[in-house]
Tab-separated table of C-alpha atoms and ligand atoms in Angstrom:
chain	number	residue	atom	x	y	z
A	1	MET	CA	-44.173	20.991	93.989
A	2	ILE	CA	-41.347	22.997	95.745
A	3	LEU	CA	-37.734	21.742	95.565
A	4	ILE	CA	-35.982	22.318	98.867
A	5	THR	CA	-32.221	22.285	98.347
A	6	GLY	CA	-30.395	21.806	101.629
A	7	GLY	CA	-33.699	20.848	103.134
A	8	ALA	CA	-32.049	18.330	105.717
A	9	GLY	CA	-30.207	21.246	107.365
A	10	TYR	CA	-31.103	23.338	110.261
A	11	ILE	CA	-33.251	25.915	108.753
A	12	GLY	CA	-34.406	23.639	105.978
A	13	THR	CA	-35.949	20.959	108.372
A	14	HIS	CA	-37.918	23.701	110.203
A	15	THR	CA	-39.148	25.046	106.988
A	16	LEU	CA	-40.362	21.651	105.843
A	17	VAL	CA	-42.631	21.509	108.947
A	18	GLU	CA	-44.060	25.022	108.271
A	19	LEU	CA	-44.565	24.175	104.598
A	20	ALA	CA	-46.348	20.870	105.486
A	21	MET	CA	-48.569	22.780	108.013
A	22	ALA	CA	-49.499	25.190	105.129
A	23	ASN	CA	-50.290	22.172	102.827
A	24	TYR	CA	-47.454	22.601	100.392
A	25	ASP	CA	-45.900	19.608	98.598
A	26	PHE	CA	-42.092	19.497	98.485
A	27	ILE	CA	-39.089	17.388	97.743
A	28	VAL	CA	-35.878	17.693	99.445
A	29	TYR	CA	-32.499	17.741	97.591
A	30	ASP	CA	-29.430	17.475	99.882
A	31	ASN	CA	-25.991	15.860	99.726
A	32	PHE	CA	-25.984	15.484	103.432
A	33	SER	CA	-22.571	17.073	103.719
A	34	ASN	CA	-23.734	18.807	106.842
A	35	SER	CA	-26.851	16.912	107.857
A	36	SER	CA	-28.235	13.441	108.185
A	37	GLU	CA	-31.157	11.363	106.976
A	38	GLU	CA	-32.153	11.101	110.668
A	39	ALA	CA	-33.130	14.810	110.498
A	40	ILE	CA	-35.507	13.951	107.561
A	41	GLU	CA	-37.052	11.023	109.706
A	42	ARG	CA	-37.547	13.456	112.589
A	43	VAL	CA	-39.436	15.931	110.253
A	44	SER	CA	-41.629	12.913	109.175
A	45	LYS	CA	-42.496	12.278	112.777
A	46	ILE	CA	-43.527	15.799	113.438
A	47	ILE	CA	-45.662	16.206	110.285
A	48	ASP	CA	-46.865	12.634	110.420
A	49	ARG	CA	-46.083	11.853	106.863
A	50	ASP	CA	-43.110	10.737	104.822
A	51	VAL	CA	-40.733	13.332	103.374
A	52	VAL	CA	-39.834	12.762	99.800
A	53	TYR	CA	-35.954	13.382	99.263
A	54	GLU	CA	-33.237	12.719	96.790
A	55	LYS	CA	-29.602	12.575	97.807
A	56	GLY	CA	-27.657	14.769	95.383
A	57	ASP	CA	-25.240	17.638	95.064
A	58	ILE	CA	-26.408	20.954	93.520
A	59	ARG	CA	-23.232	20.974	91.477
A	60	ASP	CA	-24.289	17.662	89.802
A	61	LEU	CA	-26.318	19.049	86.946
A	62	GLN	CA	-27.161	15.551	85.562
A	63	LYS	CA	-28.631	14.481	88.940
A	64	LEU	CA	-30.500	17.708	89.282
A	65	GLU	CA	-31.975	17.279	85.780
A	66	GLU	CA	-33.076	13.790	86.796
A	67	VAL	CA	-34.939	15.266	89.614
A	68	PHE	CA	-36.590	18.001	87.654
A	69	GLU	CA	-37.703	15.348	85.114
A	70	LYS	CA	-39.047	13.055	87.738
A	71	TYR	CA	-41.048	15.640	89.793
A	72	SER	CA	-43.119	18.538	88.584
A	73	ILE	CA	-41.301	21.343	90.295
A	74	ASP	CA	-42.593	24.812	90.102
A	75	SER	CA	-40.480	26.557	92.558
A	76	VAL	CA	-37.261	26.383	94.654
A	77	ILE	CA	-36.270	27.255	98.166
A	78	HIS	CA	-32.481	27.265	97.957
A	79	PHE	CA	-30.898	26.614	101.334
A	80	ALA	CA	-27.923	24.384	100.112
A	81	GLY	CA	-24.554	25.843	100.950
A	82	LEU	CA	-21.583	25.781	103.278
A	83	LYS	CA	-21.873	28.317	106.079
A	84	ALA	CA	-18.873	28.270	108.355
A	85	VAL	CA	-17.222	31.676	108.307
A	86	GLY	CA	-13.858	30.626	109.734
A	87	GLU	CA	-13.627	27.498	107.527
A	88	SER	CA	-14.447	29.680	104.438
A	89	VAL	CA	-11.304	31.807	105.051
A	90	ARG	CA	-9.182	28.594	105.077
A	91	LYS	CA	-11.043	26.898	102.122
A	92	PRO	CA	-12.175	29.769	99.852
A	93	LEU	CA	-12.251	27.598	96.621
A	94	GLU	CA	-14.445	25.006	98.297
A	95	TYR	CA	-16.877	27.722	99.347
A	96	TYR	CA	-17.033	29.464	96.081
A	97	ASP	CA	-17.435	26.101	94.231
A	98	ASN	CA	-20.099	24.702	96.485
A	99	ASN	CA	-22.057	27.984	96.980
A	100	VAL	CA	-21.590	30.022	93.877
A	101	VAL	CA	-20.945	27.312	91.232
A	102	GLY	CA	-23.680	25.191	92.919
A	103	THR	CA	-26.195	27.995	92.538
A	104	ILE	CA	-25.304	28.585	88.891
A	105	ARG	CA	-25.833	24.846	88.157
A	106	LEU	CA	-29.197	24.993	89.914
A	107	LEU	CA	-30.266	28.174	88.053
A	108	GLU	CA	-29.232	26.628	84.717
A	109	CYS	CA	-31.386	23.585	85.544
A	110	MET	CA	-34.387	25.801	86.605
A	111	LYS	CA	-34.058	27.777	83.342
A	112	LYS	CA	-33.937	24.558	81.286
A	113	PHE	CA	-37.119	23.244	82.908
A	114	GLU	CA	-38.897	26.609	82.862
A	115	CYS	CA	-39.094	26.723	86.611
A	116	LYS	CA	-38.621	30.443	87.402
A	117	LYS	CA	-39.576	30.932	91.051
A	118	ILE	CA	-36.825	30.936	93.655
A	119	VAL	CA	-36.398	31.917	97.322
A	120	PHE	CA	-32.699	32.335	98.278
A	121	SER	CA	-31.086	32.135	101.703
A	122	SER	CA	-28.930	35.141	102.035
A	123	SER	CA	-27.448	36.720	105.171
A	124	ALA	CA	-27.120	39.919	107.082
A	125	THR	CA	-23.396	39.368	106.660
A	126	VAL	CA	-23.742	40.961	103.073
A	127	TYR	CA	-24.040	44.386	104.884
A	128	GLY	CA	-20.553	44.077	106.373
A	129	ASP	CA	-20.057	46.649	109.090
A	130	PRO	CA	-23.232	48.866	108.915
A	131	LYS	CA	-22.796	52.569	109.328
A	132	THR	CA	-25.945	52.751	111.473
A	133	THR	CA	-28.644	50.501	112.939
A	134	PRO	CA	-31.311	49.315	112.372
A	135	ILE	CA	-30.332	47.965	108.934
A	136	VAL	CA	-32.670	48.586	106.012
A	137	GLU	CA	-32.562	46.711	102.779
A	138	SER	CA	-31.270	49.761	100.860
A	139	PHE	CA	-27.983	49.959	102.781
A	140	SER	CA	-24.895	49.215	100.712
A	141	VAL	CA	-23.904	45.553	100.463
A	142	GLY	CA	-20.666	43.848	99.455
A	143	GLY	CA	-18.302	45.011	102.225
A	144	THR	CA	-17.962	41.425	103.220
A	145	THR	CA	-15.005	40.232	105.361
A	146	ASN	CA	-14.759	36.446	104.466
A	147	PRO	CA	-15.361	34.118	101.477
A	148	TYR	CA	-18.627	32.870	102.946
A	149	GLY	CA	-20.068	36.280	103.055
A	150	THR	CA	-18.716	37.180	99.659
A	151	SER	CA	-20.208	34.005	98.220
A	152	LYS	CA	-23.726	35.259	99.432
A	153	TYR	CA	-23.045	38.667	97.984
A	154	MET	CA	-22.010	37.175	94.659
A	155	ILE	CA	-25.080	34.931	94.536
A	156	GLU	CA	-27.376	38.037	95.192
A	157	ARG	CA	-25.605	39.730	92.190
A	158	ILE	CA	-25.987	36.734	89.943
A	159	LEU	CA	-29.609	36.465	90.777
A	160	ASN	CA	-30.097	40.127	90.054
A	161	ASP	CA	-28.292	39.833	86.758
A	162	LEU	CA	-30.351	36.837	85.863
A	163	TYR	CA	-33.513	38.779	86.555
A	164	ILE	CA	-32.356	41.680	84.361
A	165	ALA	CA	-31.722	39.196	81.507
A	166	ASP	CA	-34.891	37.356	82.052
A	167	ASN	CA	-37.564	39.035	83.958
A	168	SER	CA	-39.843	36.040	83.792
A	169	PHE	CA	-37.818	34.817	86.803
A	170	LYS	CA	-39.438	35.642	90.151
A	171	ILE	CA	-36.814	35.913	92.800
A	172	VAL	CA	-37.058	36.551	96.590
A	173	ILE	CA	-33.833	37.005	98.549
A	174	LEU	CA	-34.121	36.640	102.366
A	175	ARG	CA	-31.402	38.176	104.407
A	176	TYR	CA	-31.451	36.197	107.646
A	177	PHE	CA	-30.093	37.816	110.811
A	178	ASN	CA	-29.064	35.277	113.606
A	179	PRO	CA	-31.258	32.194	113.501
A	180	VAL	CA	-31.426	30.264	116.782
A	181	GLY	CA	-33.852	28.076	118.682
A	182	ALA	CA	-35.600	24.886	117.666
A	183	HIS	CA	-38.995	23.234	116.954
A	184	LYS	CA	-40.925	23.076	120.220
A	185	SER	CA	-41.148	19.248	119.871
A	186	GLY	CA	-37.369	18.978	120.538
A	187	TYR	CA	-37.162	16.535	117.560
A	188	ILE	CA	-35.251	18.920	115.237
A	189	GLY	CA	-32.675	21.683	116.008
A	190	GLU	CA	-29.180	22.990	115.211
A	191	ASP	CA	-26.474	20.194	115.190
A	192	PRO	CA	-23.059	21.851	114.699
A	193	ASN	CA	-19.962	19.754	114.012
A	194	GLY	CA	-17.288	19.865	116.670
A	195	ILE	CA	-16.824	23.124	118.549
A	196	PRO	CA	-19.688	25.537	117.749
A	197	ASN	CA	-18.805	28.763	116.044
A	198	ASN	CA	-22.004	30.438	116.964
A	199	LEU	CA	-23.149	31.822	120.304
A	200	MET	CA	-26.365	29.970	121.049
A	201	PRO	CA	-25.158	26.445	120.410
A	202	PHE	CA	-21.991	27.168	122.407
A	203	ILE	CA	-24.075	28.394	125.343
A	204	SER	CA	-26.244	25.370	125.052
A	205	GLN	CA	-23.288	23.007	125.271
A	206	VAL	CA	-21.870	24.845	128.305
A	207	ALA	CA	-25.278	24.539	129.987
A	208	VAL	CA	-25.573	20.837	129.372
A	209	GLY	CA	-22.010	20.297	130.674
A	210	LYS	CA	-20.353	19.421	127.338
A	211	ARG	CA	-18.040	22.510	127.471
A	212	GLU	CA	-16.599	24.319	130.515
A	213	CYS	CA	-16.736	27.909	129.745
A	214	LEU	CA	-17.952	30.417	127.114
A	215	SER	CA	-15.464	32.936	125.741
A	216	VAL	CA	-17.214	36.293	125.287
A	217	PHE	CA	-15.442	37.969	122.334
A	218	GLY	CA	-14.889	41.419	123.644
A	219	ASN	CA	-16.598	43.771	126.023
A	220	ASP	CA	-15.316	47.051	124.675
A	221	TYR	CA	-17.845	47.583	121.891
A	222	ASP	CA	-19.967	50.740	121.669
A	223	THR	CA	-23.053	48.850	122.883
A	224	HIS	CA	-25.200	49.039	125.988
A	225	ASP	CA	-22.875	46.527	127.973
A	226	GLY	CA	-19.835	46.495	125.588
A	227	THR	CA	-20.589	43.028	124.178
A	228	GLY	CA	-21.567	42.444	120.585
A	229	VAL	CA	-25.352	43.109	119.713
A	230	ARG	CA	-27.222	40.881	117.242
A	231	ASP	CA	-30.720	40.336	116.030
A	232	TYR	CA	-31.510	36.763	117.101
A	233	ILE	CA	-34.515	35.306	115.309
A	234	HIS	CA	-36.321	32.076	116.231
A	235	VAL	CA	-35.843	29.459	113.450
A	236	VAL	CA	-39.630	28.710	113.369
A	237	ASP	CA	-40.362	32.346	112.657
A	238	LEU	CA	-37.684	32.295	110.005
A	239	ALA	CA	-39.182	29.071	108.542
A	240	ASP	CA	-42.543	30.935	108.408
A	241	ALA	CA	-40.877	33.654	106.357
A	242	HIS	CA	-40.297	31.124	103.627
A	243	VAL	CA	-43.916	30.114	103.531
A	244	LYS	CA	-44.881	33.747	103.137
A	245	ALA	CA	-42.326	34.242	100.510
A	246	ILE	CA	-43.739	31.273	98.534
A	247	GLU	CA	-47.257	32.718	98.900
A	248	TYR	CA	-45.979	35.971	97.696
A	249	LEU	CA	-44.330	34.443	94.556
A	250	ASN	CA	-47.469	32.506	93.816
A	251	SER	CA	-49.674	35.680	94.113
A	252	HIS	CA	-50.109	38.033	91.193
A	253	LYS	CA	-50.216	41.097	93.373
A	254	PHE	CA	-46.495	41.993	93.702
A	255	SER	CA	-45.098	45.010	91.941
A	256	SER	CA	-41.616	43.629	91.435
A	257	GLU	CA	-40.474	40.091	90.910
A	258	PHE	CA	-36.966	40.650	92.308
A	259	SER	CA	-37.189	41.472	96.011
A	260	VAL	CA	-34.921	41.489	98.985
A	261	PHE	CA	-36.147	41.286	102.581
A	262	ASN	CA	-34.506	41.443	105.981
A	263	ILE	CA	-35.629	38.656	108.174
A	264	GLY	CA	-34.969	39.626	111.775
A	265	THR	CA	-37.030	40.689	114.849
A	266	GLY	CA	-35.760	44.281	114.802
A	267	HIS	CA	-34.387	43.858	118.371
A	268	GLY	CA	-30.752	43.809	119.197
A	269	TYR	CA	-29.528	41.710	122.154
A	270	SER	CA	-26.003	41.691	123.513
A	271	VAL	CA	-23.967	38.550	124.330
A	272	LEU	CA	-24.571	39.173	128.077
A	273	ASP	CA	-28.293	39.557	127.464
A	274	VAL	CA	-28.378	36.155	125.851
A	275	ILE	CA	-26.381	34.611	128.603
A	276	LYS	CA	-28.678	36.029	131.304
A	277	THR	CA	-31.835	34.846	129.416
A	278	PHE	CA	-30.358	31.320	128.962
A	279	GLU	CA	-29.435	31.080	132.633
A	280	LYS	CA	-33.017	32.029	133.584
A	281	VAL	CA	-34.767	29.350	131.306
A	282	SER	CA	-32.232	26.528	131.928
A	283	GLU	CA	-31.702	27.316	135.635
A	284	LYS	CA	-27.875	26.668	134.952
A	285	LYS	CA	-25.064	28.897	135.543
A	286	ILE	CA	-23.151	29.746	132.346
A	287	PRO	CA	-19.512	30.322	133.263
A	288	TYR	CA	-17.927	32.792	130.885
A	289	LYS	CA	-14.664	34.828	130.499
A	290	ILE	CA	-14.234	38.010	128.567
A	291	THR	CA	-11.532	37.459	125.853
A	292	SER	CA	-10.313	39.625	122.965
A	293	ARG	CA	-12.539	40.526	120.071
A	294	ARG	CA	-13.065	37.927	117.260
A	295	GLU	CA	-11.736	39.115	113.858
A	296	GLY	CA	-14.432	40.260	111.452
A	297	ASP	CA	-17.050	40.758	114.186
A	298	VAL	CA	-19.053	43.974	114.181
A	299	ALA	CA	-20.384	45.814	117.179
A	300	LYS	CA	-24.129	45.999	116.264
A	301	CYS	CA	-26.202	44.270	113.684
A	302	TYR	CA	-29.980	44.291	113.770
A	303	ALA	CA	-32.712	44.597	111.162
A	304	ASP	CA	-35.467	46.921	110.309
A	305	PRO	CA	-37.849	44.204	109.247
A	306	ALA	CA	-40.648	46.530	108.249
A	307	LEU	CA	-40.477	45.747	104.552
A	308	ALA	CA	-41.141	42.040	105.153
A	309	GLU	CA	-44.102	42.879	107.256
A	310	ARG	CA	-45.584	45.332	104.714
A	311	ILE	CA	-44.976	43.237	101.611
A	312	LEU	CA	-44.881	39.622	102.740
A	313	GLY	CA	-47.172	39.961	105.718
A	314	TRP	CA	-44.532	38.412	107.845
A	315	LYS	CA	-43.448	39.269	111.321
A	316	ALA	CA	-41.417	37.519	113.955
A	317	ARG	CA	-43.614	36.357	116.900
A	318	LYS	CA	-41.221	34.730	119.307
A	319	ASN	CA	-38.902	36.606	121.760
A	320	LEU	CA	-35.451	35.806	123.161
A	321	LEU	CA	-36.940	33.911	126.047
A	322	ASP	CA	-38.755	31.521	123.567
A	323	MET	CA	-35.438	31.171	121.619
A	324	CYS	CA	-33.413	30.145	124.722
A	325	LYS	CA	-36.188	27.859	125.960
A	326	ASP	CA	-36.479	25.944	122.678
A	327	SER	CA	-32.650	25.760	122.162
A	328	TRP	CA	-32.375	24.350	125.663
A	329	ASN	CA	-35.191	21.888	125.135
A	330	TRP	CA	-33.456	20.571	121.992
A	331	GLN	CA	-30.079	20.374	123.741
A	332	VAL	CA	-31.374	18.504	126.724
A	333	LYS	CA	-33.206	15.918	124.502
A	334	ASN	CA	-30.395	15.556	122.044
A	335	PRO	CA	-27.123	16.201	123.864
A	336	ASP	CA	-25.247	14.695	120.905
A	337	GLY	CA	-27.443	16.100	118.176
A	338	TYR	CA	-28.650	13.638	115.548
A	339	LYS	CA	-25.632	11.408	116.397
A	340	GLU	CA	-25.315	9.618	113.145
A	341	LYS	CA	-24.251	12.664	111.078
B	1	LIG	P1	-27.068	23.713	107.265
B	1	LIG	O1	-25.676	23.434	107.088
B	1	LIG	O2	-27.682	23.225	108.493
B	1	LIG	O3	-27.905	23.413	106.042
B	1	LIG	C1	-27.448	23.389	104.735
B	1	LIG	C2	-27.797	22.110	104.057
B	1	LIG	O4	-27.301	22.194	102.680
B	1	LIG	C3	-27.181	20.868	104.639
B	1	LIG	O5	-28.200	19.896	104.831
B	1	LIG	C4	-26.075	20.435	103.714
B	1	LIG	O6	-25.933	19.059	103.688
B	1	LIG	C5	-26.705	20.963	102.327
B	1	LIG	N1	-25.670	21.171	101.303
B	1	LIG	C6	-24.595	21.905	101.442
B	1	LIG	N2	-23.938	21.863	100.247
B	1	LIG	C7	-24.682	21.252	99.416
B	1	LIG	C8	-24.517	20.890	98.030
B	1	LIG	N3	-23.518	21.275	97.345
B	1	LIG	N4	-25.548	20.139	97.419
B	1	LIG	C9	-26.598	19.722	98.145
B	1	LIG	N5	-26.715	20.003	99.437
B	1	LIG	C10	-25.799	20.764	100.077
B	1	LIG	O7	-27.210	25.300	107.311
B	1	LIG	P2	-28.448	26.231	107.768
B	1	LIG	O8	-28.149	26.932	108.988
B	1	LIG	O9	-29.791	25.423	107.657
B	1	LIG	O10	-28.436	27.324	106.629
B	1	LIG	C11	-29.284	27.230	105.447
B	1	LIG	C12	-28.898	28.343	104.540
B	1	LIG	O11	-29.122	29.522	105.209
B	1	LIG	C13	-27.424	28.333	104.046
B	1	LIG	O12	-27.372	28.725	102.692
B	1	LIG	C14	-26.744	29.408	104.967
B	1	LIG	O13	-25.742	29.991	104.295
B	1	LIG	C15	-27.931	30.378	105.052
B	1	LIG	N6	-27.781	31.177	106.243
B	1	LIG	C16	-27.622	30.466	107.510
B	1	LIG	C17	-27.548	31.300	108.720
B	1	LIG	C18	-27.317	30.699	110.008
B	1	LIG	O14	-26.789	31.264	110.898
B	1	LIG	N7	-27.686	29.390	110.187
B	1	LIG	C19	-27.594	32.750	108.642
B	1	LIG	C20	-27.786	33.319	107.355
B	1	LIG	C21	-27.847	32.583	106.164
B	2	LIG	C1	-22.996	36.341	117.860
B	2	LIG	C2	-22.377	37.235	118.957
B	2	LIG	C3	-19.987	37.163	118.839
B	2	LIG	C4	-19.537	32.966	119.934
B	2	LIG	C5	-22.705	34.465	112.169
B	2	LIG	C6	-22.214	34.668	110.722
B	2	LIG	C7	-23.373	35.233	109.916
B	2	LIG	C8	-24.604	34.370	110.047
B	2	LIG	C9	-24.986	34.103	111.373
B	2	LIG	C10	-24.656	32.819	108.237
B	2	LIG	C11	-21.164	37.953	118.394
B	2	LIG	C12	-20.443	36.572	120.119
B	2	LIG	C13	-20.011	34.144	119.597
B	2	LIG	C14	-18.764	32.872	121.116
B	2	LIG	C15	-19.135	35.145	121.611
B	2	LIG	N1	-24.452	33.059	109.397
B	2	LIG	N2	-19.788	35.264	120.417
B	2	LIG	N3	-18.588	33.907	121.894
B	2	LIG	O1	-21.133	36.272	114.053
B	2	LIG	O2	-23.285	37.471	114.378
B	2	LIG	O3	-23.097	35.712	112.707
B	2	LIG	O4	-23.826	33.596	112.181
B	2	LIG	O5	-24.969	33.570	107.395
B	2	LIG	O6	-22.891	35.198	108.627
B	2	LIG	O7	-21.135	35.630	110.738
B	2	LIG	O8	-23.047	35.007	115.042
B	2	LIG	O9	-23.426	33.477	116.875
B	2	LIG	O10	-21.109	33.637	115.892
B	2	LIG	O11	-22.011	35.592	117.249
B	2	LIG	O12	-18.888	36.052	122.410
B	2	LIG	O13	-18.313	31.745	121.479
B	2	LIG	O14	-21.797	36.397	119.949
B	2	LIG	O15	-18.751	37.970	119.059
B	2	LIG	O16	-21.102	39.257	119.057
B	2	LIG	P1	-22.486	36.245	114.073
B	2	LIG	P2	-22.409	34.336	116.290
């Protein structure tokens, strides 16, 4: 059975669906600090079976141990964490405590129960401002510009040190690029609190009439139209990467048990590209204004995902049109998200 920390969140819920489709058993562990039980209910509807879950914090070692005693857990997909970049600058201790200390508690518990397989949610943010694009996994990491990014970098280092000390651990680190979109059913999707920080949910809320105008953060970058370029990846493709990572960890074929993979499409799209595509699928005009650059933003960030294809047999299948279409479908069907969060 797989323990899914943070399984009630945006990426977690989509991963539950893909795992269920691949016939994996799992149990969700989440403190619901940024999600709701309603999200779990929605997953149950999609997969047509109950989702087993326990409410708990990854920093609560006693509760974690109870869960490991109760269920026979052989691997962990570790999503749980706080993820708002701006908030992390204001609340660094909270972020390091939740993300870094939380991961240490989880790893201690795994060690105690001889559970040695883990897939960890890292981020392209660990690359900081890359010298060139596309980004390959061997690029230097650690030039992070905020506590959120630094917490991901620290956890990567901790996992690496743990593997050096105990190479019976089998560790896969997935560095996600920019997850967007939603399950095609429209039952689950991204449900940000308050004003969205990220581009796609902001555009969706403008399109549905919740917000008046999008601010485009700078049009003087060295990119094809001057606006920032990112590697947007459909959340269902991203979820599938976790299924492939679990398959990989369960197989005996791999050459190394500590691996890092970029999870992106390999295509970079600008802010204006995303706006245009969203307008096309939603048939809504997205009013926008060009404002100054956002601090900490880089001009271009997109992946070379070849390693994941070669080793995990994973490749993104959905394009920007699919991403905008599914984000829009979720937004229209759930203008206020899961509501009860
Ligand atoms: P999310 O906030 O929707 O999901 C995270 C889940 O973890 C939530 O359900 C939250 O309640 C839970 N959680 C947080 N702290 C916890 C704790 N201490 N104990 C137990 N549960 C806790 O975020 P998401 O977008 O689904 O991201 C999942 C993971 O992927 C995170 O680690 C995030 O940093 C990482 N990531 C996300 C993105 C992105 O853009 N969404 C990009 C790169 C990496
Ligand atoms: C995308 C582009 C903005 C909002 C963040 C985190 C990263 C990862 C993914 C977790 C940029 C522009 C945005 C807006 C805009 N998360 N933009 N107006 O910054 O690439 O990555 O989410 O790990 O760590 O930093 O994503 O969606 O915020 O921005 O013009 O209102 O859209 O400048 O070029 P980002 P984003």
